[in-house]
Amino acid sequence: MANHTIAHNVYVPFLEKKGILSWILSTDHKRIGIMYLISISFFFLVAGVFALLLRYELLTPASDFVQPHTYNVLFTLHGSIMVFFFIVPGLAASFGNFLIPLMIGAPDVAFPKLNLGSYWIYLLGTVIVLIALAKPADTGWTFYTPYSATTDTDVVLITFGVFVLGFSSILTGLNFIVTIHKMRAPGMTWHRLPLFIWASYATAVLQLLATPVVGITLLLLITERTLGVGFFDPAKGGDPVLFQNFFWFYSHPAVYIMIIPAMGVISEIIPVFARKPIFGYKAIAYSSLGIAFISFLVWAHHMFTSGISDLAATIFSFLTFLVAIPTAIKVFNWTATLYKGSIHLHSAMLYALAFVFLFTIGGLTGLFLGALAADIHLHDTYFVVAHMHYVMIGGTVMGFFGALHFWYPKWFGRMFNETVAKIAWFLIFIGFNVTFFPQFFMGIQGMPRRYATYPAEFESLMALSTYGSWILGLGIFIMTINLIAGLINGEKAPQNPYGSLSLEWQVPSPPPLENFEEIPHVTDWTYGYGKKK
Amino acid sequence: MSTHSHTEERHITGNKTYIIVWAALMVMTVVTVYVSYINFGMLNIVIALVVASVKASIVALYFMHLKFEDSITWVFALFPLSLLALLIGMTITDTFTRTIVP
Amino acid sequence: MGDASLEHSHGHHMDPAVEYSSSKLGMWLFLGTEILLFGGLFAAYAIFRAKYPEMFFEQHVELNKKMGAVNTCILIFSSLTMAMGVSAIQRGKQKATAILILITILCGLGFGVVKYFEYSAKFHHHIYPDTSIFFSLYFLMTGLHMLHVFIGLAILGVLFVLTLKGKFTAKYNTPVEVGGLYWHLVDLIWIYLFPLLYLIG
């Protein structure tokens, strides 16, 4: 193993081969990563358009742009596509695929064919859901019973599609766990692993062990609608809240499937642009596993007003506060890394800083919702919407954009226009805050989510939020154009434009087919910045 | 590439062990069926589950060679079980401590 | 096509020892997933059993204990032959392995036949998945298990053919061992289903 070399004497970039078959049959983790990246970005933009339509409807109190039913369908599509097509596979599948073998010094993942299979299962799932759009569901992305068991929209097909997507997620997680255990280069000990790998590992465990539970839950919902099974139907002796228990047993860990990879990205970007070793390496590494573990213990905090027992609610409320510990550890360590660093405000770094700032707001407002008494008032209001978007956009999407800008030169071998990237970042940052910060106020004042109409007194805040969504949309549009333009006529990227010490920067940009001409021997961790060579 | 290294260190279980395990499984099956005809009240389910768990354990340990696997396999074999216990435990806690039965 | 062959060689660079332990770990991870997939049903069972004990007592007598016991014996025996098959190929005995896998397949088919008679008897008595919570659980748990038996049989079928073709030797037999793990899971799940559904005191 140690002296095992790969027989490539000439540098062949992995993007070399052309033709559609060379892509769709490729077992190269980098190409599979690109296919995921294109797919999830496409669905992100589509679901983003749905969000703009939702906000446009909310510009005025009356439902004058779309009918309430259409509005319900729109938010179901926005939520389902964002959650299941974009953010759950998201960073883990795209950047995870691209980076894990490169970062640990492996030629590929442990099971390359299975990896390709995961991608195809993902596509199959999306196709099934798209077919289901002929009669789009109006249940919201959570498919709560009893409504989902009784509505005459096509819930069976869309949930089956999500079930298939779950399989893809499971197999990706399985592949990454085995890869990280078995494929590390000689000398790449656990405590030398880049923190993105630790984050990916924690994510993969969640994908592997939480997803099957939502799988069986959705199957039960399907049998409820097709075979007349009554587990969730009180008339047959069932319990609709049981669905929520099962659903959130997955979907709360799923929140961490979405956010932990982004935390890994931030842990990579910050030391490079602060030119300092990461502060508290082990604390960050183990806090990823800690978050993953605690995420299994807190699911019912989504259900405080669903009629669960007071005892259970109290236990879950208490456990929820435990999440604050590992997340705070991360935030403190990132800021400590920045302290007295020689900070370079590259666009990727700007996204990372936005992450730390916005995610902190998202996390702190989460405490309000985790507190049992406050949640009774805030549940199902815009406060939840705002909190969730601060974590998901302010957190995961900022991490995703940061990763895009950071690894773009490595991935495509070209550079984008840095000035335009900074302008786009500014618009996104401002637009995001203008969109979602007012929603905290509306939520506290009692404005419930998921309504096409609202009382007139919310008009100014609602309109402000809608204007913000336009700025945000414009920013994302400019960013997208800038990144695409870079592909076409960007400058050639050097091997290591930021002077990073991580393994993926020690190979050419873009990397050759099997990554390393010779499997590297690792002698140190990847964060030794600012030391004399 | 050398292949001899791993085949040598691999443990091959003898058929004798397998047959003893199989016999034990059969005996326990007979025991559970037999016990199910006697009414111990709540104890019946406990006995049934304990016997089933013993059976499952020896299938995993011997037939599936878990006994000879490394610690990481053990972790990933046992951790899902603890999650299952958590799912069942907390869902039951919720369902049976509600003040208003829906 | 030079490109394709380059691609093809890709992924075969792994050290066989690493490949072996990776495949095994991968299968164990997958079994963990399967346990949690069934876990939802076990959780539902626990809750409804605690909620409606009388229903479970009264309705389980409709199930055929003898058929359940026969199927338990069949599956345990098939687990034995599978385990012996793995040991046989590790010693390089291809013919013995093929025979043992074939017996395992026949046991699996036998299990399916018994199950078929059980299900048809239920339908004959107008017992369907929507009859009651108990029968919902019965049909879903055994149905999902049956699905796994079929998947297991498909895997065993492939292993049987490949063994006959001489693809497996004392040196290389990872698929037999990993496929065997999957088959044992089918047995493991049934070990719990049998008492929970058929043998309620």
PDB file of C-alpha atoms in Angstrom, chain B residues 9-96:
ATOM      1  CA  GLU B   9      -4.660 -13.681   8.882  1.00  0.00           C
ATOM      2  CA  ARG B  10      -8.313 -14.218   8.102  1.00  0.00           C
ATOM      3  CA  HIS B  11     -10.159 -16.460  10.512  1.00  0.00           C
ATOM      4  CA  ILE B  12     -11.975 -19.411   8.968  1.00  0.00           C
ATOM      5  CA  THR B  13     -14.631 -20.837  11.241  1.00  0.00           C
ATOM      6  CA  GLY B  14     -14.882 -24.600  11.256  1.00  0.00           C
ATOM      7  CA  ASN B  15     -18.090 -26.419  10.367  1.00  0.00           C
ATOM      8  CA  LYS B  16     -18.171 -27.942  13.814  1.00  0.00           C
ATOM      9  CA  THR B  17     -18.645 -24.531  15.395  1.00  0.00           C
ATOM     10  CA  TYR B  18     -21.349 -23.695  12.872  1.00  0.00           C
ATOM     11  CA  ILE B  19     -23.276 -26.847  13.635  1.00  0.00           C
ATOM     12  CA  ILE B  20     -23.087 -26.249  17.378  1.00  0.00           C
ATOM     13  CA  VAL B  21     -24.380 -22.711  16.803  1.00  0.00           C
ATOM     14  CA  TRP B  22     -27.140 -24.015  14.595  1.00  0.00           C
ATOM     15  CA  ALA B  23     -28.161 -26.596  17.179  1.00  0.00           C
ATOM     16  CA  ALA B  24     -28.262 -23.892  19.838  1.00  0.00           C
ATOM     17  CA  LEU B  25     -30.460 -21.754  17.604  1.00  0.00           C
ATOM     18  CA  MET B  26     -32.841 -24.649  17.031  1.00  0.00           C
ATOM     19  CA  VAL B  27     -33.055 -25.411  20.736  1.00  0.00           C
ATOM     20  CA  MET B  28     -33.869 -21.793  21.473  1.00  0.00           C
ATOM     21  CA  THR B  29     -36.501 -21.747  18.759  1.00  0.00           C
ATOM     22  CA  VAL B  30     -38.179 -24.762  20.332  1.00  0.00           C
ATOM     23  CA  VAL B  31     -37.965 -23.094  23.730  1.00  0.00           C
ATOM     24  CA  THR B  32     -39.679 -19.898  22.534  1.00  0.00           C
ATOM     25  CA  VAL B  33     -42.433 -21.793  20.805  1.00  0.00           C
ATOM     26  CA  TYR B  34     -42.935 -23.959  23.871  1.00  0.00           C
ATOM     27  CA  VAL B  35     -42.934 -21.035  26.276  1.00  0.00           C
ATOM     28  CA  SER B  36     -45.502 -19.211  24.167  1.00  0.00           C
ATOM     29  CA  TYR B  37     -48.080 -21.852  25.165  1.00  0.00           C
ATOM     30  CA  ILE B  38     -47.632 -21.059  28.838  1.00  0.00           C
ATOM     31  CA  ASN B  39     -49.078 -17.856  30.194  1.00  0.00           C
ATOM     32  CA  PHE B  40     -46.566 -15.817  32.198  1.00  0.00           C
ATOM     33  CA  GLY B  41     -48.450 -12.566  31.589  1.00  0.00           C
ATOM     34  CA  MET B  42     -46.101  -9.710  30.827  1.00  0.00           C
ATOM     35  CA  LEU B  43     -43.107 -12.038  31.185  1.00  0.00           C
ATOM     36  CA  ASN B  44     -43.925 -13.789  27.917  1.00  0.00           C
ATOM     37  CA  ILE B  45     -42.837 -10.883  25.756  1.00  0.00           C
ATOM     38  CA  VAL B  46     -39.732 -10.391  27.881  1.00  0.00           C
ATOM     39  CA  ILE B  47     -38.725 -14.053  27.533  1.00  0.00           C
ATOM     40  CA  ALA B  48     -39.455 -13.992  23.802  1.00  0.00           C
ATOM     41  CA  LEU B  49     -37.339 -10.893  23.259  1.00  0.00           C
ATOM     42  CA  VAL B  50     -34.471 -12.107  25.438  1.00  0.00           C
ATOM     43  CA  VAL B  51     -34.321 -15.421  23.607  1.00  0.00           C
ATOM     44  CA  ALA B  52     -34.565 -13.660  20.241  1.00  0.00           C
ATOM     45  CA  SER B  53     -31.737 -11.342  21.234  1.00  0.00           C
ATOM     46  CA  VAL B  54     -29.523 -14.231  22.309  1.00  0.00           C
ATOM     47  CA  LYS B  55     -30.244 -15.924  18.985  1.00  0.00           C
ATOM     48  CA  ALA B  56     -29.539 -12.755  17.045  1.00  0.00           C
ATOM     49  CA  SER B  57     -26.305 -12.242  18.968  1.00  0.00           C
ATOM     50  CA  ILE B  58     -24.910 -15.661  18.198  1.00  0.00           C
ATOM     51  CA  VAL B  59     -25.914 -15.340  14.546  1.00  0.00           C
ATOM     52  CA  ALA B  60     -24.033 -12.043  14.416  1.00  0.00           C
ATOM     53  CA  LEU B  61     -21.042 -13.294  16.430  1.00  0.00           C
ATOM     54  CA  TYR B  62     -20.484 -16.609  14.688  1.00  0.00           C
ATOM     55  CA  PHE B  63     -22.341 -16.782  11.381  1.00  0.00           C
ATOM     56  CA  MET B  64     -21.496 -13.172  10.574  1.00  0.00           C
ATOM     57  CA  HIS B  65     -18.034 -13.374  12.192  1.00  0.00           C
ATOM     58  CA  LEU B  66     -18.596 -10.237  14.235  1.00  0.00           C
ATOM     59  CA  LYS B  67     -16.502 -11.892  16.930  1.00  0.00           C
ATOM     60  CA  PHE B  68     -13.452 -11.589  14.693  1.00  0.00           C
ATOM     61  CA  GLU B  69     -14.088  -8.083  13.369  1.00  0.00           C
ATOM     62  CA  ASP B  70     -12.286  -4.896  14.329  1.00  0.00           C
ATOM     63  CA  SER B  71     -13.664  -2.335  16.740  1.00  0.00           C
ATOM     64  CA  ILE B  72     -15.036  -0.024  14.055  1.00  0.00           C
ATOM     65  CA  THR B  73     -17.290  -2.807  12.757  1.00  0.00           C
ATOM     66  CA  TRP B  74     -18.518  -3.327  16.294  1.00  0.00           C
ATOM     67  CA  VAL B  75     -19.286   0.371  16.617  1.00  0.00           C
ATOM     68  CA  PHE B  76     -21.306   0.418  13.420  1.00  0.00           C
ATOM     69  CA  ALA B  77     -23.049  -2.818  14.327  1.00  0.00           C
ATOM     70  CA  LEU B  78     -24.114  -1.586  17.776  1.00  0.00           C
ATOM     71  CA  PHE B  79     -24.700   2.143  17.261  1.00  0.00           C
ATOM     72  CA  PRO B  80     -27.789   1.629  15.040  1.00  0.00           C
ATOM     73  CA  LEU B  81     -29.251  -0.531  17.793  1.00  0.00           C
ATOM     74  CA  SER B  82     -28.858   2.251  20.323  1.00  0.00           C
ATOM     75  CA  LEU B  83     -30.526   4.653  17.899  1.00  0.00           C
ATOM     76  CA  LEU B  84     -33.374   2.196  17.498  1.00  0.00           C
ATOM     77  CA  ALA B  85     -33.701   2.013  21.272  1.00  0.00           C
ATOM     78  CA  LEU B  86     -33.761   5.808  21.359  1.00  0.00           C
ATOM     79  CA  LEU B  87     -36.463   6.014  18.690  1.00  0.00           C
ATOM     80  CA  ILE B  88     -38.645   3.460  20.444  1.00  0.00           C
ATOM     81  CA  GLY B  89     -37.922   4.763  23.923  1.00  0.00           C
ATOM     82  CA  MET B  90     -38.623   8.428  23.323  1.00  0.00           C
ATOM     83  CA  THR B  91     -41.632   7.833  21.082  1.00  0.00           C
ATOM     84  CA  ILE B  92     -43.156   5.651  23.773  1.00  0.00           C
ATOM     85  CA  THR B  93     -42.309   8.228  26.435  1.00  0.00           C
ATOM     86  CA  ASP B  94     -44.221  10.779  24.419  1.00  0.00           C
ATOM     87  CA  THR B  95     -47.190   8.574  23.539  1.00  0.00           C
ATOM     88  CA  PHE B  96     -47.861   7.278  27.029  1.00  0.00           C
TER      89      PHE B  96
END
